[in-house]
Each structure stands twice: as C-alpha cells, then as structure tokens.
C-alpha cells in the first residue's frame, strides 16, 4: 500500500517506520523541517529502541518525509497522528488536528480516486465523524463515504518500547463506517498481523474505536490506582503490599501487570486521557465515578510521599535529594512526571532540592531552572538530609554505600526500588 502519515511525533514516526518495515511505501508529512531532514537522512528524530535502525534501513527507499501535503495524493490512505493536548479543564484541544485536517482535505481535493483518512490521534468519541469528517468534506469538495472515507485506528504503544509494541500488538483495532475504508485498513494491517503471528483484529465502528483507546488507558490507570488504594490500606496496617498485590495478580482474571503500587502514574497519556474521558462523559451527562476516583488516588500519592518524609525530616531548610525525574524509567520524558508536584511542594515548603535523573535532567531543568541538579545519584545524596525516590530506575537498587554519605540517611521510597539495609532509615510509600 501507499501510505501517508501526518505528524512525526512519537506515534507518527514509529508507525511510519514500522509500516515501511512490513513492506508498505510510506511518506511522513510534518511541518517541522528538522524532523523531515532527520528522517530523510536516515536518523530517528526521537529516541526509541530499534527506531533508528528501521529509519536507517528504509529512508530513501520505502520511507520518506516531506513538509508538503501534496505528497498524500500519491497514497491510498492517510493516518492523522497529530497531538491532541489537554486543555485546563481536561477537554482535548483539537486545534492542531483541525489545521492538519484542513491541509489534508485541500490536498486530496486534487487527487484522482477515493481517499481514506484514518484518525490515529487519541480523540474522544465522535470526533472523527463530527469534527474531522466535515472539515475533510468542506476542504476536498468530496462527499463522505464516496470520494473521502474516514476510519479510526487507536494506538497502544508505550514510550520506551514503541517499535516492539507496534510490531507485536496484543490486538489491532480497525474502526470504519464504509466497506471501502474497512478494506483499505485490512490491506494496511494484513502484513503486520501476519508477521506478528495473528493477533486478534477487532473490526468495529469509528466511535467504538475512539472509545476503545480511552477505555484501555482508563482501565490501566484505574488498575494502578486501585493497586495504590489497596497498598495504602496495607501500609496503614503495616502489611507488606507487595506480597498482597503479587498474590492477587496470580488470579488470571486480575493479571500481574500494571499492579505496581507507588507514587502513581504520569506521562503524556494516562493523565491526559483519563481527564479527557471524564470531561467528555460529563458533557454527555454522566459522572464517571471510578475514573474520577482513579485521578483522586493518583493525586494523593505524592502528598502521601511527602507525609512520609515529614515523619522524619522537616523539609524547611533541609537538603532533599529527588532521585528520578522522568515519568517512568527508560525515558527522558518528564511530562506529568510525579516529580513535578513533589518538587513544587518541596520548594514551597522551603527545602533545598537537588534533583538527579540518568536521562531526564535537561528536560526537567527546562521546567525547574532554579533547583540544583547532580550528575550522579551519589552526588545528589552526598550531604542530603533525606532522599525521595520517584522513578524506578534500576540503578537506584544499587546505591548502597552512597547512603552513608548523607547527612541523615532517610530514604523515602516512592517506587520500592531501593534495597533495604541496616544503617539507613528506609521508609517505603507503600
Ligand atoms: C501508556 C499505555 O501503557 C500505552 O498502552 C498507551 O499506548 C500510551 O499510554 C498512550 O496512550 O500513548 P506510556 O504512557 O508510555 O503508555 O507508559 P506506561 O508504561 O503505561 O506507564 C505510565 C505510568 O504508569 C508511568 O508513570 C508508570 O510509572 C506508571 N505505572 C505503570 C505504575 O505506577 N505502576 C505500574 O504497575 C505500571
């Protein structure tokens, strides 16, 4: 198939490279000239394991990038992979997607034959049909379901394992309303499904596909929040929450993944998506109690972590090492990292904060230029009155003697990653 992907962020770039890898001809359209130059030069514009190799292999052959939307005319189908950031009230901001849809619609006006436009971005139910489709119709001058067809294909890849997740999915969800769009989507995904050993392909309507994405992320975020709720009860009783959670995970109806209790979920997806589906549900007159509770429990975890710190050290005037600034290990991404509310609260309380992260320091510095940063965990710990562990980087399990260099060896562990030993005051959050 000839495929165009609009947007070269995490999702767009990964999807473009992976479609090229399974045998399609792919063009990636993005307004950012640096990103376009990077892809055409065989280099990945973002850091993701395996992505550089794919782009290096296919650039100049079955993968190219351009800033010119006219390129979509030579393709059968376009995937819209543009960001849908959060507004302050939780609703998604569709402005970038609308601009992209306008440019795309204008470009396909000049195309011979029908075109399929597939939403890859995370959008609340009915956005594709109520917002994107009318723009495409107006700009292309084509009738929906005749000259232009829409589809929705939610993405479930994770940062840090994007290529592997995309090429070996648990499921593929193809949303469409016309047989032409359904057939086009099947033709796009057939080679990937075959290569991945035949994962289930869910064919559904467009709005169902949109909702599946939110249901998936909402369920996972709520699962972690439920694990945190249970772990908080355990902590109050002095019960080992890890023993409890790993035991319940053995029930196949529960499953052991995404049951790790701690300081909560962050990142560019869970916080944004749970807030967006809550806001969208309220718009249609429903108060989604479980999803609201998932957010509430998540917001509480950093507050509880600070409470643990205050049990031992008054933050006012104390030197506090914050270990881990990324929203999860294996990435430099600090968006909605749990370190953000923690550092804010520590600074407000008068603490002298020293941050450390093996990868994310520069991204965090852009948000918090005024705190101190250390080049290693050892350096952060030296002379500190307390340490807060916020991200489960494996290296924090091996700090050991570095704790001896602290002024007072109080370790408040938000991820249960530090190895306990005599000589430190070890305080796990859960
Ligand atoms: C998440 C989903 O897992 C992907 O399936 C989805 O495609 C993606 O969002 C998206 O919507 O684009 P991601 O945000 O990359 O992926 O990261 P996760 O690995 O899911 O972790 C999210 C947060 O949950 C992290 O802060 C992590 O520390 C936390 N977490 C995860 C826990 O606190 N406990 C767990 O057991 C698992």
Short mmCIF file of C-alpha atoms and ligand atoms in Angstrom, two decimals:
data_model
loop_
_atom_site.label_atom_id
_atom_site.label_comp_id
_atom_site.label_asym_id
_atom_site.label_seq_id
_atom_site.Cartn_x
_atom_site.Cartn_y
_atom_site.Cartn_z
CA UNK A 1 0.00 0.00 0.00
CA UNK A 2 1.00 3.63 -0.41
CA UNK A 3 0.53 5.23 2.98
CA UNK A 4 0.90 8.78 4.25
CA UNK A 5 1.24 9.66 7.92
CA UNK A 6 0.60 13.23 9.02
CA UNK A 7 2.67 14.03 12.12
CA UNK A 8 6.12 12.80 13.10
CA UNK A 9 5.90 12.70 16.86
CA UNK A 10 6.30 9.54 18.95
CA UNK A 11 3.40 7.78 17.32
CA UNK A 12 3.67 9.09 13.75
CA UNK A 13 7.38 8.39 13.36
CA UNK A 14 7.15 4.92 14.88
CA UNK A 15 4.12 3.98 12.80
CA UNK A 16 5.72 5.30 9.59
CA UNK A 17 8.95 3.35 10.15
CA UNK A 18 7.08 0.18 11.12
CA UNK A 19 4.73 0.34 8.11
CA UNK A 20 7.83 0.65 5.89
CA UNK A 21 9.31 -2.34 7.72
CA UNK A 22 6.28 -4.54 6.92
CA UNK A 23 6.54 -3.69 3.22
CA UNK A 24 4.50 -0.55 2.56
CA UNK A 25 5.62 2.64 0.81
CA UNK A 26 5.35 5.40 3.36
CA UNK A 27 5.57 9.17 3.33
CA UNK A 28 5.62 11.08 6.60
CA UNK A 29 4.29 14.67 6.42
CA UNK A 30 5.35 17.14 9.10
CA UNK A 31 5.69 20.92 9.28
CA UNK A 32 9.00 20.65 11.18
CA UNK A 33 11.84 20.81 8.65
CA UNK A 34 14.40 19.44 11.12
CA UNK A 35 12.31 16.34 11.74
CA UNK A 36 11.80 15.84 8.00
CA UNK A 37 15.55 16.23 7.35
CA UNK A 38 16.34 13.79 10.12
CA UNK A 39 14.06 11.05 8.72
CA UNK A 40 15.29 11.60 5.15
CA UNK A 41 18.86 11.46 6.44
CA UNK A 42 18.18 8.02 7.97
CA UNK A 43 18.15 9.24 11.58
CA UNK A 44 15.37 8.92 14.15
CA UNK A 45 14.06 12.33 15.33
CA UNK A 46 13.19 10.80 18.74
CA UNK A 47 14.92 8.26 20.94
CA UNK A 48 13.14 4.88 20.85
CA UNK A 49 14.87 1.49 20.90
CA UNK A 50 15.02 -0.03 17.40
CA UNK A 51 13.64 3.05 15.64
CA UNK A 52 16.97 4.39 14.37
CA UNK A 53 17.73 1.03 12.72
CA UNK A 54 14.35 0.94 10.95
CA UNK A 55 14.67 4.50 9.69
CA UNK A 56 18.25 3.93 8.57
CA UNK A 57 17.18 0.82 6.65
CA UNK A 58 14.12 2.28 4.91
CA UNK A 59 14.88 6.01 4.46
CA UNK A 60 15.35 6.86 0.80
CA UNK A 61 13.68 3.56 -0.16
CA UNK A 62 10.21 2.85 1.17
CA UNK A 63 10.22 5.67 3.74
CA UNK A 64 10.48 9.39 3.10
CA UNK A 65 9.41 12.58 4.83
CA UNK A 66 8.23 15.92 3.49
CA UNK A 67 6.67 19.20 4.61
CA UNK A 68 4.40 19.20 1.53
CA UNK A 69 0.86 17.84 2.00
CA UNK A 70 0.63 17.31 -1.78
CA UNK A 71 2.53 14.05 -1.17
CA UNK A 72 -0.67 12.45 0.18
CA UNK A 73 -2.17 12.46 -3.32
CA UNK A 74 0.12 9.59 -4.31
CA UNK A 75 -1.11 7.48 -1.39
CA UNK A 76 -4.19 5.30 -0.76
CA UNK A 77 -4.67 6.25 2.84
CA UNK A 78 -3.55 8.91 5.33
CA UNK A 79 -3.14 8.37 9.08
CA UNK A 80 -3.55 11.53 11.18
CA UNK A 81 -1.06 11.24 14.04
CA UNK A 82 -1.13 14.80 15.37
CA UNK A 83 -1.11 15.75 19.06
CA UNK A 84 -4.35 16.32 20.99
CA UNK A 85 -3.05 18.12 24.09
CA UNK A 86 -5.12 18.75 27.22
CA UNK A 87 -6.92 21.99 27.96
CA UNK A 88 -7.03 23.19 31.57
CA UNK A 89 -10.47 21.65 32.17
CA UNK A 90 -9.39 18.24 30.85
CA UNK A 91 -11.01 18.53 27.40
CA UNK A 92 -8.74 17.76 24.46
CA UNK A 93 -7.55 20.61 22.29
CA UNK A 94 -8.35 19.77 18.67
CA UNK A 95 -6.79 22.87 17.11
CA UNK A 96 -3.67 21.12 15.74
CA UNK A 97 -5.71 18.24 14.39
CA UNK A 98 -8.16 20.62 12.71
CA UNK A 99 -5.35 22.50 10.96
CA UNK A 100 -3.91 19.18 9.76
CA UNK A 101 -7.33 18.01 8.54
CA UNK A 102 -7.77 21.25 6.60
CA UNK A 103 -4.41 20.93 4.84
CA UNK A 104 -5.10 17.27 4.16
CA UNK A 105 -8.58 17.97 2.78
CA UNK A 106 -7.23 20.65 0.45
CA UNK A 107 -4.53 18.27 -0.79
CA UNK A 108 -6.93 15.42 -1.55
CA UNK A 109 -9.23 17.75 -3.49
CA UNK A 110 -6.69 17.37 -6.31
CA UNK A 111 -6.32 13.60 -6.05
CA UNK A 112 -7.61 11.04 -8.56
CA UNK A 113 -9.81 8.40 -6.92
CA UNK A 114 -11.12 7.95 -3.39
CA UNK A 115 -9.02 8.58 -0.29
CA UNK A 116 -9.22 7.11 3.21
CA UNK A 117 -8.34 9.25 6.24
CA UNK A 118 -7.70 7.37 9.48
CA UNK A 119 -7.50 9.06 12.88
CA UNK A 120 -4.53 7.70 14.81
CA UNK A 121 -4.51 10.50 17.39
CA UNK A 122 -6.38 9.88 20.63
CA UNK A 123 -9.74 11.64 20.27
CA UNK A 124 -12.95 11.44 22.31
CA UNK A 125 -15.87 9.53 20.76
CA UNK A 126 -17.48 11.04 17.66
CA UNK A 127 -14.58 13.47 16.97
CA UNK A 128 -13.64 11.75 13.70
CA UNK A 129 -17.19 11.88 12.35
CA UNK A 130 -18.35 15.17 13.90
CA UNK A 131 -15.19 17.28 13.59
CA UNK A 132 -12.67 15.76 11.18
CA UNK A 133 -15.03 14.41 8.52
CA UNK A 134 -16.86 17.75 7.95
CA UNK A 135 -13.51 19.55 7.54
CA UNK A 136 -12.36 16.94 5.02
CA UNK A 137 -15.63 17.21 3.11
CA UNK A 138 -15.52 21.01 3.02
CA UNK A 139 -11.85 21.29 2.02
CA UNK A 140 -11.81 18.46 -0.52
CA UNK A 141 -15.24 19.14 -2.02
CA UNK A 142 -15.90 15.39 -1.78
CA UNK A 143 -18.83 13.55 -0.23
CA UNK A 144 -18.17 11.47 2.88
CA UNK A 145 -18.44 7.78 2.11
CA UNK A 146 -17.85 8.41 -1.60
CA UNK A 147 -14.77 10.47 -2.52
CA UNK A 148 -13.44 10.52 1.03
CA UNK A 149 -13.77 7.85 3.72
CA UNK A 150 -12.84 8.01 7.40
CA UNK A 151 -11.53 5.41 9.83
CA UNK A 152 -10.07 5.23 13.31
CA UNK A 153 -7.14 3.09 14.42
CA UNK A 154 -6.17 3.62 18.07
CA UNK A 155 -2.56 3.10 19.09
CA UNK A 156 -1.46 1.20 22.18
CA UNK A 157 2.35 1.54 22.00
CA UNK A 158 4.30 2.63 25.07
CA UNK A 159 7.20 5.04 25.19
CA UNK A 160 10.43 3.11 25.53
CA UNK A 161 9.09 0.02 23.72
CA UNK A 162 7.20 1.72 20.88
CA UNK A 163 8.64 -0.29 17.97
CA UNK A 164 8.26 -3.64 19.69
CA UNK A 165 4.74 -2.79 20.88
CA UNK A 166 3.70 -1.71 17.39
CA UNK A 167 5.16 -4.73 15.61
CA UNK A 168 3.85 -7.25 18.20
CA UNK A 169 0.47 -5.88 19.28
CA UNK A 170 -1.97 -7.68 21.62
CA UNK A 171 -4.72 -6.57 19.26
CA UNK A 172 -5.34 -4.39 16.25
CA UNK A 173 -8.46 -2.19 16.30
CA UNK A 174 -9.83 -1.05 12.95
CA UNK A 175 -12.76 1.38 13.08
CA UNK A 176 -14.65 2.25 9.90
CA UNK A 177 -18.12 3.03 8.60
CA UNK A 178 -17.78 2.02 4.94
CA UNK A 179 -16.63 -1.20 3.32
CA UNK A 180 -14.08 0.77 1.28
CA UNK A 181 -12.44 2.12 4.45
CA UNK A 182 -12.61 -1.31 6.13
CA UNK A 183 -10.95 -3.00 3.14
CA UNK A 184 -8.23 -0.34 2.99
CA UNK A 185 -7.46 -0.73 6.70
CA UNK A 186 -7.33 -4.51 6.35
CA UNK A 187 -4.89 -4.21 3.45
CA UNK A 188 -2.69 -1.89 5.53
CA UNK A 189 -2.63 -4.19 8.57
CA UNK A 190 -2.62 -7.65 6.92
CA UNK A 191 1.19 -7.85 6.57
CA UNK A 192 1.73 -6.65 10.15
CA UNK A 193 -0.85 -9.07 11.55
CA UNK A 194 0.73 -11.95 9.64
CA UNK A 195 4.23 -11.04 10.80
CA UNK A 196 3.02 -10.73 14.43
CA UNK A 197 1.60 -14.27 14.37
CA UNK A 198 -2.06 -13.36 14.01
CA UNK A 199 -3.11 -11.17 16.97
CA UNK A 200 -6.89 -10.54 17.14
CA UNK A 201 -8.15 -7.92 14.71
CA UNK A 202 -11.17 -6.07 16.08
CA UNK A 203 -13.27 -4.54 13.32
CA UNK A 204 -15.66 -2.00 14.69
CA UNK A 205 -17.28 1.38 14.13
CA UNK A 206 -15.31 4.61 14.24
CA UNK A 207 -16.71 5.87 17.58
CA UNK A 208 -16.19 2.44 19.19
CA UNK A 209 -12.54 2.53 18.09
CA UNK A 210 -12.18 6.02 19.58
CA UNK A 211 -13.68 4.81 22.87
CA UNK A 212 -11.55 1.64 22.99
CA UNK A 213 -8.44 3.79 23.32
CA UNK A 214 -9.84 5.68 26.33
CA UNK A 215 -11.27 2.50 27.85
CA UNK A 216 -7.87 0.84 27.54
CA UNK A 217 -5.90 3.68 29.13
CA UNK A 218 -8.65 4.42 31.69
CA UNK A 219 -8.72 0.79 32.77
CA UNK A 220 -4.93 0.56 33.12
CA UNK A 221 -4.71 3.86 35.02
CA UNK A 222 -7.57 2.78 37.29
CA UNK A 223 -5.90 -0.60 37.82
CA UNK A 224 -2.76 1.14 39.09
CA UNK A 225 -4.86 3.48 41.25
CA UNK A 226 -6.73 0.52 42.70
CA UNK A 227 -3.39 -1.15 43.44
CA UNK A 228 -2.31 2.10 45.13
CA UNK A 229 -5.54 2.29 47.13
CA UNK A 230 -5.08 -1.30 48.34
CA UNK A 231 -1.38 -0.68 49.04
CA UNK A 232 -2.25 2.43 51.10
CA UNK A 233 -4.59 0.33 53.27
CA UNK A 234 -1.82 -2.27 53.63
CA UNK A 235 0.64 0.47 54.64
CA UNK A 236 -1.72 1.72 57.39
CA UNK A 237 -1.90 -1.83 58.78
CA UNK A 238 1.85 -2.37 58.39
CA UNK A 239 1.12 -5.16 55.88
CA UNK A 240 3.53 -5.88 53.02
CA UNK A 241 1.58 -4.58 49.99
CA UNK A 242 3.94 -6.24 47.54
CA UNK A 243 3.07 -9.67 48.93
CA UNK A 244 -0.64 -8.84 48.67
CA UNK A 245 -0.54 -7.39 45.14
CA UNK A 246 1.66 -10.12 43.71
CA UNK A 247 -0.71 -12.74 45.16
CA UNK A 248 -3.84 -11.17 43.66
CA UNK A 249 -2.03 -10.81 40.32
CA UNK A 250 -1.88 -14.61 40.14
CA UNK A 251 -5.63 -14.72 39.61
CA UNK A 252 -5.80 -14.77 35.81
CA UNK A 253 -8.88 -12.56 35.94
CA UNK A 254 -6.75 -9.84 37.59
CA UNK A 255 -3.34 -10.41 35.98
CA UNK A 256 0.00 -9.32 37.39
CA UNK A 257 0.81 -6.40 35.07
CA UNK A 258 0.21 -2.76 35.98
CA UNK A 259 -0.19 -3.67 39.64
CA UNK A 260 2.96 -1.92 40.82
CA UNK A 261 1.98 0.39 43.64
CA UNK A 262 3.88 3.60 44.30
CA UNK A 263 3.82 7.31 43.72
CA UNK A 264 1.39 6.91 40.78
CA UNK A 265 1.09 7.30 37.05
CA UNK A 266 2.36 10.15 34.91
CA UNK A 267 3.40 10.63 31.31
CA UNK A 268 1.81 12.16 28.25
CA UNK A 269 -1.08 9.69 28.06
CA UNK A 270 -2.72 8.41 31.25
CA UNK A 271 -3.23 11.81 32.97
CA UNK A 272 -4.41 13.48 29.75
CA UNK A 273 -6.62 10.62 28.60
CA UNK A 274 -8.34 9.92 31.92
CA UNK A 275 -9.06 13.65 32.37
CA UNK A 276 -10.36 13.86 28.78
CA UNK A 277 -12.77 10.95 29.04
CA UNK A 278 -14.03 12.24 32.41
CA UNK A 279 -14.66 15.68 30.83
CA UNK A 280 -16.29 14.10 27.77
CA UNK A 281 -18.52 11.86 29.92
CA UNK A 282 -19.70 14.88 31.93
CA UNK A 283 -20.50 16.67 28.66
CA UNK A 284 -22.95 13.89 27.83
CA UNK A 285 -24.44 13.88 31.33
CA UNK A 286 -22.58 11.04 33.04
CA UNK A 287 -20.36 11.30 36.13
CA UNK A 288 -17.75 8.50 35.74
CA UNK A 289 -17.11 7.78 39.44
CA UNK A 290 -14.40 5.12 39.03
CA UNK A 291 -12.33 7.19 36.61
CA UNK A 292 -12.65 10.25 38.85
CA UNK A 293 -11.51 8.16 41.80
CA UNK A 294 -8.54 6.91 39.75
CA UNK A 295 -7.40 10.52 39.36
CA UNK A 296 -8.04 11.32 43.02
CA UNK A 297 -5.98 8.38 44.29
CA UNK A 298 -3.22 9.28 41.84
CA UNK A 299 -3.13 12.89 43.04
CA UNK A 300 -2.91 11.71 46.64
CA UNK A 301 0.19 9.55 46.24
CA UNK A 302 2.78 12.38 46.05
CA UNK A 303 1.10 14.06 49.02
CA UNK A 304 1.39 10.82 51.00
CA UNK A 305 5.06 10.53 49.98
CA UNK A 306 5.75 13.98 51.43
CA UNK A 307 3.90 12.94 54.59
CA UNK A 308 6.36 10.03 54.94
CA UNK A 309 9.23 12.49 54.59
CA UNK A 310 7.78 14.81 57.24
CA UNK A 311 7.57 11.86 59.65
CA UNK A 312 11.39 12.04 59.77
CA UNK A 313 12.61 15.39 58.43
CA UNK A 314 11.14 18.91 58.37
CA UNK A 315 11.60 19.96 54.72
CA UNK A 316 12.05 23.64 55.68
CA UNK A 317 15.76 24.30 55.20
CA UNK A 318 16.51 20.59 54.62
CA UNK A 319 18.58 19.39 51.69
CA UNK A 320 16.39 16.83 49.88
CA UNK A 321 17.65 14.65 47.04
CA UNK A 322 14.97 13.76 44.48
CA UNK A 323 16.03 10.59 42.68
CA UNK A 324 14.24 10.15 39.36
CA UNK A 325 12.68 12.99 37.36
CA UNK A 326 11.35 11.07 34.32
CA UNK A 327 7.73 9.85 34.37
CA UNK A 328 9.00 6.27 34.15
CA UNK A 329 12.37 4.56 33.72
CA UNK A 330 13.84 4.20 30.23
CA UNK A 331 12.78 7.65 29.03
CA UNK A 332 13.86 11.27 29.34
CA UNK A 333 10.23 12.41 29.17
CA UNK A 334 9.14 14.45 32.19
CA UNK A 335 5.58 15.24 31.07
CA UNK A 336 3.27 14.84 34.07
CA UNK A 337 6.08 13.16 35.97
CA UNK A 338 5.28 12.60 39.64
CA UNK A 339 8.48 14.51 40.35
CA UNK A 340 6.73 17.73 39.27
CA UNK A 341 4.18 18.02 42.13
CA UNK A 342 6.80 16.71 44.55
CA UNK A 343 9.47 19.26 43.65
CA UNK A 344 6.87 22.05 43.67
CA UNK A 345 5.71 21.06 47.16
CA UNK A 346 9.28 20.70 48.45
CA UNK A 347 10.28 24.13 47.13
CA UNK A 348 7.11 25.66 48.66
CA UNK A 349 7.98 24.03 51.99
CA UNK A 350 11.41 25.70 51.94
CA UNK A 351 13.52 22.65 51.06
CA UNK A 352 16.82 22.87 49.27
CA UNK A 353 16.16 20.41 46.40
CA UNK A 354 18.83 18.55 44.45
CA UNK A 355 17.48 16.53 41.51
CA UNK A 356 19.04 13.62 39.71
CA UNK A 357 17.94 11.52 36.74
CA UNK A 358 20.15 9.41 34.46
CA UNK A 359 18.39 10.76 31.33
CA UNK A 360 15.75 13.40 32.07
CA UNK A 361 17.75 16.13 33.84
CA UNK A 362 17.80 18.63 30.98
CA UNK A 363 14.08 18.27 30.29
CA UNK A 364 13.34 18.77 33.98
CA UNK A 365 15.70 21.73 34.19
CA UNK A 366 13.63 23.45 31.49
CA UNK A 367 10.64 23.29 33.87
CA UNK A 368 12.55 23.92 37.11
CA UNK A 369 15.64 26.01 36.28
CA UNK A 370 16.18 27.10 39.88
CA UNK A 371 16.74 23.87 41.74
CA UNK A 372 20.14 22.19 41.92
CA UNK A 373 20.98 19.19 39.73
CA UNK A 374 23.54 16.46 40.38
CA UNK A 375 25.50 14.48 37.79
CA UNK A 376 25.01 11.21 39.67
CA UNK A 377 22.82 9.74 42.38
CA UNK A 378 25.89 9.59 44.65
CA UNK A 379 26.48 13.31 44.18
CA UNK A 380 22.80 14.05 44.92
CA UNK A 381 22.90 12.01 48.10
CA UNK A 382 26.16 13.46 49.46
CA UNK A 383 25.25 15.71 52.41
CA UNK A 384 21.47 15.34 51.89
CA UNK A 385 19.12 15.22 54.87
CA UNK A 386 16.71 12.95 53.02
CA UNK A 387 16.19 11.24 49.65
CA UNK A 388 12.90 10.78 47.80
CA UNK A 389 12.84 8.02 45.16
CA UNK A 390 10.33 8.96 42.47
CA UNK A 391 11.20 6.89 39.36
CA UNK A 392 12.07 3.18 39.42
CA UNK A 393 15.37 3.39 37.54
CA UNK A 394 17.13 0.05 38.22
CA UNK A 395 20.36 1.85 39.25
CA UNK A 396 18.61 3.08 42.43
CA UNK A 397 18.57 -0.51 43.68
CA UNK A 398 22.37 -0.45 43.80
CA UNK A 399 23.18 2.76 45.65
CA UNK A 400 24.14 1.07 48.90
CA UNK A 401 27.27 2.85 50.25
CA UNK A 402 26.17 6.20 48.74
CA UNK A 403 23.58 6.42 51.53
CA UNK A 404 26.44 6.56 54.06
CA UNK A 405 27.43 9.95 52.62
CA UNK A 406 24.07 11.52 53.52
CA UNK A 407 23.87 13.96 56.45
CA UNK A 408 20.94 11.89 57.75
CA UNK A 409 20.25 8.67 55.84
CA UNK A 410 16.46 8.95 55.47
CA UNK A 411 15.26 7.24 52.27
CA UNK A 412 11.59 7.67 51.35
CA UNK A 413 10.95 5.25 48.52
CA UNK A 414 8.03 6.02 46.21
CA UNK A 415 8.70 3.02 43.96
CA UNK A 416 10.01 0.31 46.29
CA UNK A 417 13.22 0.10 44.31
CA UNK A 418 15.92 0.75 46.94
CA UNK A 419 17.43 -2.32 48.57
CA UNK A 420 16.84 -2.02 52.33
CA UNK A 421 19.76 -2.44 54.65
CA UNK A 422 20.89 -1.61 58.15
CA UNK A 423 22.20 1.90 58.68
CA UNK A 424 19.52 3.73 56.68
CA UNK A 425 16.07 4.85 57.75
CA UNK A 426 14.07 3.21 54.98
CA UNK A 427 10.52 4.44 54.56
CA UNK A 428 8.56 2.89 51.66
CA UNK A 429 5.47 4.77 50.49
CA UNK A 430 3.53 1.51 50.27
C1 LIG B 1 0.58 4.26 28.11
C2 LIG B 1 -0.07 2.90 27.80
O1 LIG B 1 0.56 1.87 28.58
C3 LIG B 1 0.06 2.57 26.32
O2 LIG B 1 -0.63 1.35 26.03
C4 LIG B 1 -0.59 3.71 25.50
O3 LIG B 1 -0.47 3.48 24.10
C5 LIG B 1 0.11 5.03 25.85
O4 LIG B 1 -0.03 5.26 27.27
C6 LIG B 1 -0.55 6.11 25.05
O5 LIG B 1 -1.75 6.34 25.26
O6 LIG B 1 0.07 6.64 24.13
P1 LIG B 1 3.10 5.16 28.49
O7 LIG B 1 2.46 6.43 28.96
O8 LIG B 1 4.21 5.21 27.51
O9 LIG B 1 1.98 4.16 27.84
O10 LIG B 1 3.68 4.47 29.80
P2 LIG B 1 3.33 3.25 30.77
O11 LIG B 1 4.41 2.25 30.69
O12 LIG B 1 1.95 2.77 30.56
O13 LIG B 1 3.41 3.98 32.21
C7 LIG B 1 2.53 5.04 32.57
C8 LIG B 1 2.72 5.43 34.02
O14 LIG B 1 2.20 4.42 34.89
C9 LIG B 1 4.18 5.64 34.45
O15 LIG B 1 4.26 6.81 35.22
C10 LIG B 1 4.50 4.41 35.28
O16 LIG B 1 5.48 4.66 36.26
C11 LIG B 1 3.15 4.15 35.91
N1 LIG B 1 2.96 2.74 36.34
C12 LIG B 1 2.93 1.74 35.41
C13 LIG B 1 2.76 2.45 37.69
O17 LIG B 1 2.78 3.33 38.55
N2 LIG B 1 2.55 1.14 38.05
C14 LIG B 1 2.51 0.13 37.15
O18 LIG B 1 2.30 -1.05 37.56
C15 LIG B 1 2.71 0.43 35.80
#
